[in-house]
Short mmCIF file of C-alpha atoms and ligand atoms in Angstrom, two decimals:
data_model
loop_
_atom_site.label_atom_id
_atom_site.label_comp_id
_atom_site.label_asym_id
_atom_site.label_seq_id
_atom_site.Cartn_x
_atom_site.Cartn_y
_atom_site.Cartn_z
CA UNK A 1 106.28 109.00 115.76
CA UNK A 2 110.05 107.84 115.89
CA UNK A 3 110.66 104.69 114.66
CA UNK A 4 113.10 102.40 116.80
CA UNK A 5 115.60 101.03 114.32
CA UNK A 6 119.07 99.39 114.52
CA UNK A 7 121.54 98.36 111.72
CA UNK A 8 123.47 95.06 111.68
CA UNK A 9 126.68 95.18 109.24
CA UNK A 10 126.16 99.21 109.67
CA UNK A 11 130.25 99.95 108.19
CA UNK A 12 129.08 97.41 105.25
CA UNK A 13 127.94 98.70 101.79
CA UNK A 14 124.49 98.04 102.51
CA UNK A 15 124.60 99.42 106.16
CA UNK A 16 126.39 102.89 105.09
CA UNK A 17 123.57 102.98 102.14
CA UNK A 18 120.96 102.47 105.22
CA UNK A 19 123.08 105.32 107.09
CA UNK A 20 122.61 107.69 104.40
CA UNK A 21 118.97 106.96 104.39
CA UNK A 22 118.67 107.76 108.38
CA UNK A 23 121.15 110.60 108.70
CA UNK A 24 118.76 112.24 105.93
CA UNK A 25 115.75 112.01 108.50
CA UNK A 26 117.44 112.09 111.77
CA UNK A 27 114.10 112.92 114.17
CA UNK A 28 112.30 110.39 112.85
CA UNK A 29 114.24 107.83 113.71
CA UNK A 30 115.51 106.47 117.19
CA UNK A 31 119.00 104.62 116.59
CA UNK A 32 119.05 101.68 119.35
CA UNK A 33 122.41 99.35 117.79
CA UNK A 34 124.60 99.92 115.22
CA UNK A 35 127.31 97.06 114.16
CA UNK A 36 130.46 96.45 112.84
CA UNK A 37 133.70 94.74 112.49
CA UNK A 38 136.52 96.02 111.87
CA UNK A 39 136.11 99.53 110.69
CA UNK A 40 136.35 100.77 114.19
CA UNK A 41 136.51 104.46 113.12
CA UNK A 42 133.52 104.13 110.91
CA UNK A 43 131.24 102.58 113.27
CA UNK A 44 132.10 104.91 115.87
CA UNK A 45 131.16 108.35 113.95
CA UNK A 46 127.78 106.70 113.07
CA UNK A 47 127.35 105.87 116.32
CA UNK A 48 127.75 109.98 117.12
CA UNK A 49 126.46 110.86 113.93
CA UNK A 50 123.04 109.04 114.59
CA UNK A 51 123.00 109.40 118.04
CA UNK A 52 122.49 105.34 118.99
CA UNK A 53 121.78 104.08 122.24
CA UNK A 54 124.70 100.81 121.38
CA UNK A 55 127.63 100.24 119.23
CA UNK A 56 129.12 96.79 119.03
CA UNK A 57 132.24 95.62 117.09
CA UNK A 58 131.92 91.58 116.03
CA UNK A 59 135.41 91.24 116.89
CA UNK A 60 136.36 91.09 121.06
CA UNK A 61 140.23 91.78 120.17
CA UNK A 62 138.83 95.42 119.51
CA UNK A 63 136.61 96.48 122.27
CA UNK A 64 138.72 98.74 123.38
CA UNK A 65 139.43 100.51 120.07
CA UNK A 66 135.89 100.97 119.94
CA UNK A 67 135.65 102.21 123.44
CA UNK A 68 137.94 104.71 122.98
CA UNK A 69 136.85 106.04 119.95
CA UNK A 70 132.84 106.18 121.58
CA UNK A 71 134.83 107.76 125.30
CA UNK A 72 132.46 110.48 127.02
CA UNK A 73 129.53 110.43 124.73
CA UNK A 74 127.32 107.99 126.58
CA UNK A 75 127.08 105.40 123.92
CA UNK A 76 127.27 101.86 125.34
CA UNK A 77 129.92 99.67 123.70
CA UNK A 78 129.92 96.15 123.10
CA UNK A 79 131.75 92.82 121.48
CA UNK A 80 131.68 89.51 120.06
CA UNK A 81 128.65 87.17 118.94
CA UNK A 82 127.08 87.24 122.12
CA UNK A 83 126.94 91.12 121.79
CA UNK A 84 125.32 90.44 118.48
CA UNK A 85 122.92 88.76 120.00
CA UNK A 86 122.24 90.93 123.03
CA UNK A 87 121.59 93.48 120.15
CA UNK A 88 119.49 91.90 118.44
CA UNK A 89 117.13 91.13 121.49
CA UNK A 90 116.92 95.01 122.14
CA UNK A 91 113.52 96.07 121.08
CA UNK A 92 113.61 97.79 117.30
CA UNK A 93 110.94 98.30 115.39
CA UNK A 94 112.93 97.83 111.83
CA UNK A 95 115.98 95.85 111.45
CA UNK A 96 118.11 95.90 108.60
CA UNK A 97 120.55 92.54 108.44
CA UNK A 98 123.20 93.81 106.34
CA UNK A 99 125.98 91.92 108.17
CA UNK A 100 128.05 89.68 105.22
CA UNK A 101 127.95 85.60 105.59
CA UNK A 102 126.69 82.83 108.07
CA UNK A 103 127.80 85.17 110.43
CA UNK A 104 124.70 87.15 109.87
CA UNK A 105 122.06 84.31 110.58
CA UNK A 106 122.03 84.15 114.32
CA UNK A 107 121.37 87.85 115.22
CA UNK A 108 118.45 88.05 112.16
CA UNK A 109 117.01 84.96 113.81
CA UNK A 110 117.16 86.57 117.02
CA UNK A 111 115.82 89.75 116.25
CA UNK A 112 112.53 88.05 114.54
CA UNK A 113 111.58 86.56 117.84
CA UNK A 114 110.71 89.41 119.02
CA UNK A 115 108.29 89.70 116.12
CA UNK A 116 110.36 92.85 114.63
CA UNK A 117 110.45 93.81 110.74
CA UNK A 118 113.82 92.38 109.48
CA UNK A 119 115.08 93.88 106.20
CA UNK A 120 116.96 90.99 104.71
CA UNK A 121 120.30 92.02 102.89
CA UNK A 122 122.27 89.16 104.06
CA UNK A 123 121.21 86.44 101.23
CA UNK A 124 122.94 83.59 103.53
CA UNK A 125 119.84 83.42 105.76
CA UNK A 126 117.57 82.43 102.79
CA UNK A 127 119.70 80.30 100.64
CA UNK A 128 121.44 78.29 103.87
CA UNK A 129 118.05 78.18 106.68
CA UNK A 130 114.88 79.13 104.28
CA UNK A 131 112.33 77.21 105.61
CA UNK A 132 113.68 77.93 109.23
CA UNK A 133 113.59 81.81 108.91
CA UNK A 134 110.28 81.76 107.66
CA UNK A 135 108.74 79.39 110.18
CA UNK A 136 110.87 82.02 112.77
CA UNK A 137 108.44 85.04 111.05
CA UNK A 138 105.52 83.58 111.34
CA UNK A 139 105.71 81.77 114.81
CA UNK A 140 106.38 85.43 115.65
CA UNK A 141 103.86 87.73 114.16
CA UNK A 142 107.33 89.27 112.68
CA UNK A 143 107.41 90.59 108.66
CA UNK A 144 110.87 89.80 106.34
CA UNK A 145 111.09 92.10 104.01
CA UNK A 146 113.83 91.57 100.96
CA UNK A 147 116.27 94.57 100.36
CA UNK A 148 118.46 92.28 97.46
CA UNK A 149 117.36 94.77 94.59
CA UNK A 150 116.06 91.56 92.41
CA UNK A 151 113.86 90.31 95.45
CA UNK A 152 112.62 93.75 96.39
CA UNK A 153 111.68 94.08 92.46
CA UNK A 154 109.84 91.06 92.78
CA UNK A 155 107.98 92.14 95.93
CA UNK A 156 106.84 95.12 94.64
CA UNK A 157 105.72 93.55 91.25
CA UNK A 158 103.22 91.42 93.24
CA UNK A 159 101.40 94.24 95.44
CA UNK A 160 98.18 93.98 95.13
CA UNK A 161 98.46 89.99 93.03
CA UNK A 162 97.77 87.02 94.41
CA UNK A 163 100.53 84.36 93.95
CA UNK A 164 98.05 81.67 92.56
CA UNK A 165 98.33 84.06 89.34
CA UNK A 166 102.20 83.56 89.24
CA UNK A 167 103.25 81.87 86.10
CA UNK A 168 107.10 82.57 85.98
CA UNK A 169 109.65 85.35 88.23
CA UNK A 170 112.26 85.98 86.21
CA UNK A 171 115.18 87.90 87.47
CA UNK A 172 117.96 89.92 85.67
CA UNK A 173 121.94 89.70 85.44
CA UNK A 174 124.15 92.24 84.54
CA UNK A 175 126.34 89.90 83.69
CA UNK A 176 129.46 91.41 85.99
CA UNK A 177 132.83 92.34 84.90
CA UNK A 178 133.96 89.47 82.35
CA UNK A 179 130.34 89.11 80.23
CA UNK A 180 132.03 89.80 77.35
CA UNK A 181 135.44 87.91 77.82
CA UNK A 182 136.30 84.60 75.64
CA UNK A 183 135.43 81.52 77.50
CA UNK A 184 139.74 80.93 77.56
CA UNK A 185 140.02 83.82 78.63
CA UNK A 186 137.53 83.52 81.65
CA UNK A 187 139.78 80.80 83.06
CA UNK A 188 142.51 83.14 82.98
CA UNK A 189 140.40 85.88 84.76
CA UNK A 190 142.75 87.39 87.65
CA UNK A 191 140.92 89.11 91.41
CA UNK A 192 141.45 92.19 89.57
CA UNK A 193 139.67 91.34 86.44
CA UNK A 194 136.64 90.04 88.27
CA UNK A 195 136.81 92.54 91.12
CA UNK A 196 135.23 95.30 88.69
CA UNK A 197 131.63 95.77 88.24
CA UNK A 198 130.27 97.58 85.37
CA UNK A 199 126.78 99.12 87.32
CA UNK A 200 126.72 98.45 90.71
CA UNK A 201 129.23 100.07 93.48
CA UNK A 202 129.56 97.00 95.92
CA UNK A 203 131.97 94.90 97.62
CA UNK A 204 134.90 93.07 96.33
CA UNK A 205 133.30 89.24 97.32
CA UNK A 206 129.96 90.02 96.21
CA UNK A 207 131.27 91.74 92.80
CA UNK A 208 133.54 88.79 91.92
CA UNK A 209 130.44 86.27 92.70
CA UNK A 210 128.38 88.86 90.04
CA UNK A 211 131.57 88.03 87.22
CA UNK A 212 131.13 84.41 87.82
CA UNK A 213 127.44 84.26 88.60
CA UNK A 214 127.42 82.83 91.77
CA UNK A 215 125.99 86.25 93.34
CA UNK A 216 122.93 85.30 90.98
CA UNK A 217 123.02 81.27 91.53
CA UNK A 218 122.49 82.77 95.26
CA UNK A 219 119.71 84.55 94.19
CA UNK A 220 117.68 82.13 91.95
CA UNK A 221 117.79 80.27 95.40
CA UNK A 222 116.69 82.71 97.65
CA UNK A 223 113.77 83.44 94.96
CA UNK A 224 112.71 80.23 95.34
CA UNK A 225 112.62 80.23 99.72
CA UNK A 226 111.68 83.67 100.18
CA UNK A 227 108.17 83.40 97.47
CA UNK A 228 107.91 79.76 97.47
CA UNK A 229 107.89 79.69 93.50
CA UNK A 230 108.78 75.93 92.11
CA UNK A 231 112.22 75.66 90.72
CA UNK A 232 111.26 75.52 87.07
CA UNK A 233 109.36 78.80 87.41
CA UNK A 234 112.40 80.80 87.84
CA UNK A 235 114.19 82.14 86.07
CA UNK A 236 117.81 84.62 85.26
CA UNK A 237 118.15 86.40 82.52
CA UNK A 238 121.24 88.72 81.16
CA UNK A 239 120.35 92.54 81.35
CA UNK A 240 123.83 94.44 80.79
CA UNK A 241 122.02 97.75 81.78
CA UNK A 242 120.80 96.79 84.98
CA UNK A 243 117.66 99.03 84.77
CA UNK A 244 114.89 95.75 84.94
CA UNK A 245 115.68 94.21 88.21
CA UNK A 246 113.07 90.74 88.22
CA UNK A 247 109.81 90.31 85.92
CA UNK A 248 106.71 88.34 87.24
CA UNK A 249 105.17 86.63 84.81
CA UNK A 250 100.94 85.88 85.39
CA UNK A 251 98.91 83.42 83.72
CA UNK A 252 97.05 86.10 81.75
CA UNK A 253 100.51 86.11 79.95
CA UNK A 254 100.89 89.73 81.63
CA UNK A 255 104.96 90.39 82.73
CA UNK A 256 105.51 93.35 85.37
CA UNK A 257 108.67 94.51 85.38
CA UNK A 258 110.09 96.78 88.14
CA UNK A 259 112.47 99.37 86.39
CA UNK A 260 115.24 101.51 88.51
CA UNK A 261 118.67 103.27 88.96
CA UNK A 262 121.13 100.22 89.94
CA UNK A 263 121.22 101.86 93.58
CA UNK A 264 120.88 99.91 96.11
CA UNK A 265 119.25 102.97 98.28
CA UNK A 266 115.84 102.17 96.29
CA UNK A 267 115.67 98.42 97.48
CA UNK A 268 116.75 99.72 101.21
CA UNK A 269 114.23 102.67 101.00
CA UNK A 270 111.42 100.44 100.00
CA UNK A 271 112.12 98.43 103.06
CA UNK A 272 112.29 100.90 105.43
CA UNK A 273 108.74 103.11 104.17
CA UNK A 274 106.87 99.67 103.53
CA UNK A 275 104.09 100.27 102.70
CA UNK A 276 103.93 103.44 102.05
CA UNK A 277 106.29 104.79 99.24
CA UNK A 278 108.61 108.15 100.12
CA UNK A 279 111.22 110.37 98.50
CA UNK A 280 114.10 108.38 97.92
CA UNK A 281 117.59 110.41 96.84
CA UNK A 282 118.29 108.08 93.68
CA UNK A 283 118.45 109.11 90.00
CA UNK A 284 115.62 108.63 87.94
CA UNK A 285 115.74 106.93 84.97
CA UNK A 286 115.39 108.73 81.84
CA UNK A 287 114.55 105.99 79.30
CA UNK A 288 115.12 108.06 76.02
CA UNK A 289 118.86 108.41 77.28
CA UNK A 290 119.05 104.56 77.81
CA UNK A 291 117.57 103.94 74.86
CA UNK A 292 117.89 100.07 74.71
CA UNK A 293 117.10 97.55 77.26
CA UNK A 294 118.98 94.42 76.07
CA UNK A 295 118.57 90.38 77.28
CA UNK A 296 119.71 87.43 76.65
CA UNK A 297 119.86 84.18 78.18
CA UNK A 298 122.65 83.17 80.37
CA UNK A 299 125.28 81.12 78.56
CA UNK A 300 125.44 77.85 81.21
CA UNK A 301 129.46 76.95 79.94
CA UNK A 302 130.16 80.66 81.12
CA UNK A 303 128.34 80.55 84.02
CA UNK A 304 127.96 76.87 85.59
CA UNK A 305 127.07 78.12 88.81
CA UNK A 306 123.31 78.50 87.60
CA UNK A 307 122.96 74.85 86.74
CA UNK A 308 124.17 74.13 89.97
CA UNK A 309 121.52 76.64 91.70
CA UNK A 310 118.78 74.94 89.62
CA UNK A 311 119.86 71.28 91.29
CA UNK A 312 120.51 72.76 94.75
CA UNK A 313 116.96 74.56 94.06
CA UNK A 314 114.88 70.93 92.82
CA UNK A 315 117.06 69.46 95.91
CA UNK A 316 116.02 71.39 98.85
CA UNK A 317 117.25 70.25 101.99
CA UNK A 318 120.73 71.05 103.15
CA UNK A 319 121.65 71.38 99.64
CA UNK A 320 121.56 75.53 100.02
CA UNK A 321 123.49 75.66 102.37
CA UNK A 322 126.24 73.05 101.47
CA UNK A 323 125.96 75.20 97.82
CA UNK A 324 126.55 78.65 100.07
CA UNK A 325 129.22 77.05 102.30
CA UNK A 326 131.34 75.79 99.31
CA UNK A 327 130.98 78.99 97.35
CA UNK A 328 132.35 80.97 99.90
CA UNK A 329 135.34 78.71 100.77
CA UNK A 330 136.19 78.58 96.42
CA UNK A 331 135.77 81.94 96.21
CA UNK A 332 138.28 82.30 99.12
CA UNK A 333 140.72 79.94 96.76
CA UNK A 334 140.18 82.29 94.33
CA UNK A 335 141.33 85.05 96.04
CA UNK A 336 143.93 83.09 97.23
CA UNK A 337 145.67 82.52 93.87
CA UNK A 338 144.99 78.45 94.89
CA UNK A 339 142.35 77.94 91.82
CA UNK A 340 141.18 79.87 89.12
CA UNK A 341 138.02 81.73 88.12
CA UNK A 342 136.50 78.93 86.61
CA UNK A 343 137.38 76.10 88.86
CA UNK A 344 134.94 77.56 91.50
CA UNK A 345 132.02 75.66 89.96
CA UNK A 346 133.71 72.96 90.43
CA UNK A 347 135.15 73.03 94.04
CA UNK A 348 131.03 73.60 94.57
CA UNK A 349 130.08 70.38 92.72
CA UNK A 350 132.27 68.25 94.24
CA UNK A 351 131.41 69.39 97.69
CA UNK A 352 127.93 68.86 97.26
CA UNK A 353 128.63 65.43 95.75
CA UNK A 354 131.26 64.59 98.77
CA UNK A 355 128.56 65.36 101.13
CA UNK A 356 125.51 63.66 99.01
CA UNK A 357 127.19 60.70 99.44
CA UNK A 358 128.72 61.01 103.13
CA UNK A 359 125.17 62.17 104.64
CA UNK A 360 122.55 62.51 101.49
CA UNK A 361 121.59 65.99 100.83
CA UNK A 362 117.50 65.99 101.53
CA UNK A 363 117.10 66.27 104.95
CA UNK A 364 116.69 69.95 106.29
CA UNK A 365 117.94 71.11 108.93
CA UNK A 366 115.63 71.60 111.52
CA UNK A 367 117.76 74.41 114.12
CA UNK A 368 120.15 77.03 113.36
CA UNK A 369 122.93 74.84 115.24
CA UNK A 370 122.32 72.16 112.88
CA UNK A 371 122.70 74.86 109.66
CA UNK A 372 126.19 76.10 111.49
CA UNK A 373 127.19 72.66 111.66
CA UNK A 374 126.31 71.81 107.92
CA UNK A 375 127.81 75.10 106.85
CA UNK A 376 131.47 73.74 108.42
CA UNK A 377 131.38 70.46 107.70
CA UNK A 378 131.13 71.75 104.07
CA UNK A 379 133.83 74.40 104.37
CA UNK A 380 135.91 71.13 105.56
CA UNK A 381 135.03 69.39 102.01
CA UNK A 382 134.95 72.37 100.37
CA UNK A 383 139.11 72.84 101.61
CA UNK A 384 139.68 69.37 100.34
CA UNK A 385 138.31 69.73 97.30
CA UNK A 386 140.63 72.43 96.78
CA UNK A 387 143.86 70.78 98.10
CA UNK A 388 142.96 68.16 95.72
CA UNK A 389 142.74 70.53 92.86
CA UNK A 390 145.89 71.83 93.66
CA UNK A 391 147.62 68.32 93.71
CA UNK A 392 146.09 67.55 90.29
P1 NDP X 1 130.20 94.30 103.24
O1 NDP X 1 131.33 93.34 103.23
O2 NDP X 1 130.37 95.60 102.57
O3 NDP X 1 129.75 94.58 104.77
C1 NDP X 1 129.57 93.55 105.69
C2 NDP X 1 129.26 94.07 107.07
O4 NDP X 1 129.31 92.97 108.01
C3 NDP X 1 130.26 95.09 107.60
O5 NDP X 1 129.60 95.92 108.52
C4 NDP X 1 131.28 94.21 108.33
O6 NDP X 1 132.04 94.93 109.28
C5 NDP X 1 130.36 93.22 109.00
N1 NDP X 1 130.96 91.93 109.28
C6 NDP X 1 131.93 91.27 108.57
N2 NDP X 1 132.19 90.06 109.11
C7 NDP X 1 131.39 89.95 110.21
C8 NDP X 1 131.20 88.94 111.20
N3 NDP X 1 131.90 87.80 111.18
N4 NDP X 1 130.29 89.16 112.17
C9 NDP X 1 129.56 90.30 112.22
N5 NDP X 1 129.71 91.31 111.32
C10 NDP X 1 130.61 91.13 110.31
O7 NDP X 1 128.94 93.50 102.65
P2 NDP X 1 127.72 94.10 101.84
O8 NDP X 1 127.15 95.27 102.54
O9 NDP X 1 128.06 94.18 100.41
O10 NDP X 1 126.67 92.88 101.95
C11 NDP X 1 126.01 92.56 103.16
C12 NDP X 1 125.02 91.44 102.85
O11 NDP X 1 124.05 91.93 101.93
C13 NDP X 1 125.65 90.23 102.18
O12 NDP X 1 124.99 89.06 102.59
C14 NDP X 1 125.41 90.48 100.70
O13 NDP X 1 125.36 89.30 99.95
C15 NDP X 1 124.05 91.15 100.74
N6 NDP X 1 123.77 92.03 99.61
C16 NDP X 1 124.62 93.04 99.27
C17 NDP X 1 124.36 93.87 98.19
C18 NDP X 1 125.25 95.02 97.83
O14 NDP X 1 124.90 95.79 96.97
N7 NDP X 1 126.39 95.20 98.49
C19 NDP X 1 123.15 93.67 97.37
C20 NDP X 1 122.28 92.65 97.87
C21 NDP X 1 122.59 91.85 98.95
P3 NDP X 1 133.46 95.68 108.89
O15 NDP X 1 133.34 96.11 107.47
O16 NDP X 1 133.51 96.82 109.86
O17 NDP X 1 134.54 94.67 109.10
MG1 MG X 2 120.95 91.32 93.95
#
């Protein structure tokens, strides 16, 4: 039976990883929407390539770019957020949300009304609207499954276990680009520097917020909303090899780790042949050749953004998304020349204190408007906090 599946964030690393996996199996799926943004070009020859029934571009200013690169094959073309969401309501059997940001939210949201199976890439959903999404699944009869590798790791470790058993979940860190740098040196650190990953092949954003731990801050959070473990019970540690993706720990004292090649195609795979297990294209690991397995725990003067997770994550509330909404907006400073590597923590804290004591930070938000309206009011305080920086 074909499987109706479409691909939000398709021209994305995770989307072209989910391409790959398709275009390898091309009867058994039935492509309904593929999306993009600006990589017209790209989102047009997977549109041919797997044959989908809709193509739609985020941006409106290039419909017609997309139009005529899609001309006389049949494929319907679309734009804008409303297209997103007219997407979205198209009937799909799998769903992978792979699109990067807030921007993501709305069309996941959308697509689990219709009681679908959502492959969650896009970490903002969890860390900014947790409670929401998953009161979205379940009002819907519709099944999130996690693609981030750690969360996917995690998921697997527990098949078969109930969570009463769950002690500790402990995920890893590679530790990014700088692990090994000075702590002077760190607030020195240039885009460059922090712009190179060691393991993983991903974008620039998401490999800068592996250097300074954010990436992982992100997903100590999401941990925490997506298996509804208590804050104290999780846990990152430092793996440099990134073979271990997440532990569980049970209270037999028993730790399952999940072992695999840092490929994101594994995490993406398991998603889309869940529950059954298939051929995936990804190197196996040969553990003689690796040889060691190292850890350590994370060094909280190097990486400050995991203290701040663990408040945001004791918090609750609108403190995850505040935390996202500032991270993002430093991390744009960042690449902006406007603050350095290490003053990202800090733009953070201050933006969650600014809006602790403007509007307290407890009370959840209880629609998606109301997450898109924390989300810019902290962008707002998350831009002052940087002018201010700048002045001092
Ligand atoms: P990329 O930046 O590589 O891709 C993002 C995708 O979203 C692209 O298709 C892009 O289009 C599209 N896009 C960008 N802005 C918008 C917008 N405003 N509205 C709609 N679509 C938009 O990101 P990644 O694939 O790396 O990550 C996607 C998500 O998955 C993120 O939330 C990330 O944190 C998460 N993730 C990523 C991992 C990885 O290995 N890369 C691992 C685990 C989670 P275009 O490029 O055409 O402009
Ligand atoms: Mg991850």
């Amino acid at each position: 039976m074909t499987r109706r599946i479409s691909i939000f964030g398709a021209t994305g690393s995770i989307g072209q990883n989910t391409v790959d996996l398709i275009a390898r199996d091309p009867d058994a799926y039935d492509v309904v929407a593929l999306t993009g943004g600006a990589n017209i070009s790209r989102l047009a020859e997977d549109a041919k390539r797997l044959n989908a029934d809709l193509a739609v571009t985020c941006y409106p200013d290039r419909l017609d770019d997309l139009r005529a690169a899609l001309r006389g094959t049949g494929i319907e073309v679309a734009a804008g957020e409303a297209a997103l969401i007219e997407a979205a309501d198209r009937p799909a059997d799998w769903i992978m949300s792979a699109i990067v940001g807030a921007a993501g939210l709305a069309p996941g949201f959308r697509a689990l009304r219709h009681g679908t199976t959502l492959a969650l890439a896009n970490k903002e959903s969890l860390v900014t609207a947790g409670p929401l999404l998953l009161a979205e699944a379940r009002a819907h009869d519709a099944t999130i499954l996690p693609v981030d590798s750690e969360h996917s790791a995690v998921f697997q470790a527990l098949v078969g276990e109930e969570m009463d058993a769950v002690e500790r979940i402990i995920i890893t860190a590679s530790g990014g680009g700088l692990r090994d740098w000075s702590l002077e040196a760190l607030a020195n650190a240039t885009v460059a520097d922090a712009g190179a990953h060691p393991n993983w092949d991903m974008g620039q954003r998401i490999t800068i917020d592996s250097a300074s731990m954010f990436n992982k801050a992100m997903e100590l959070i999401e941990t925490k909303e997506f298996f509804g473990v208590p804050p104290a019970r999780i846990e990152a540690v430092v793996h440099p090899q990134s073979i271990v993706h997440a532990l569980v720990g049970f209270n037999d004292g028993a730790l399952m780790a999940h072992l695999g090649a840092p490929d994101m195609r594994h995490a993406i795979g398991y998603a889309l042949h869940w529950p059954d297990r298939r051929d995936l294209p990804v190197n196996r690991i040969d553990l003689a050749q690796v040889a060691t397995l190292e850890f350590r725990a994370p060094d909280l003067r190097r990486y400050p953004a995991l203290g701040i997770a663990q408040s945001v994550m004791e918090t609750g509330g609108r403190a995850g998304c505040i935390f996202n909404a500032a991270k993002e907006i430093a991390l744009d400073g960042f690449i902006a020349g406007r603050i350095g590597f290490m003053d990202m923590a800090g733009v953070v804290e201050a933006t969650l204190d600014a809006m602790s004591s403007e509007f307290g930070l407890t009370i959840s938000p209880s629609t998606l408007e109301e997450v898109l309206e924390v989300d810019q009011m902290a962008r707002d305080r998350a831009w002052s906090c940087i002018r201010q920086k700048e002045i001092a």
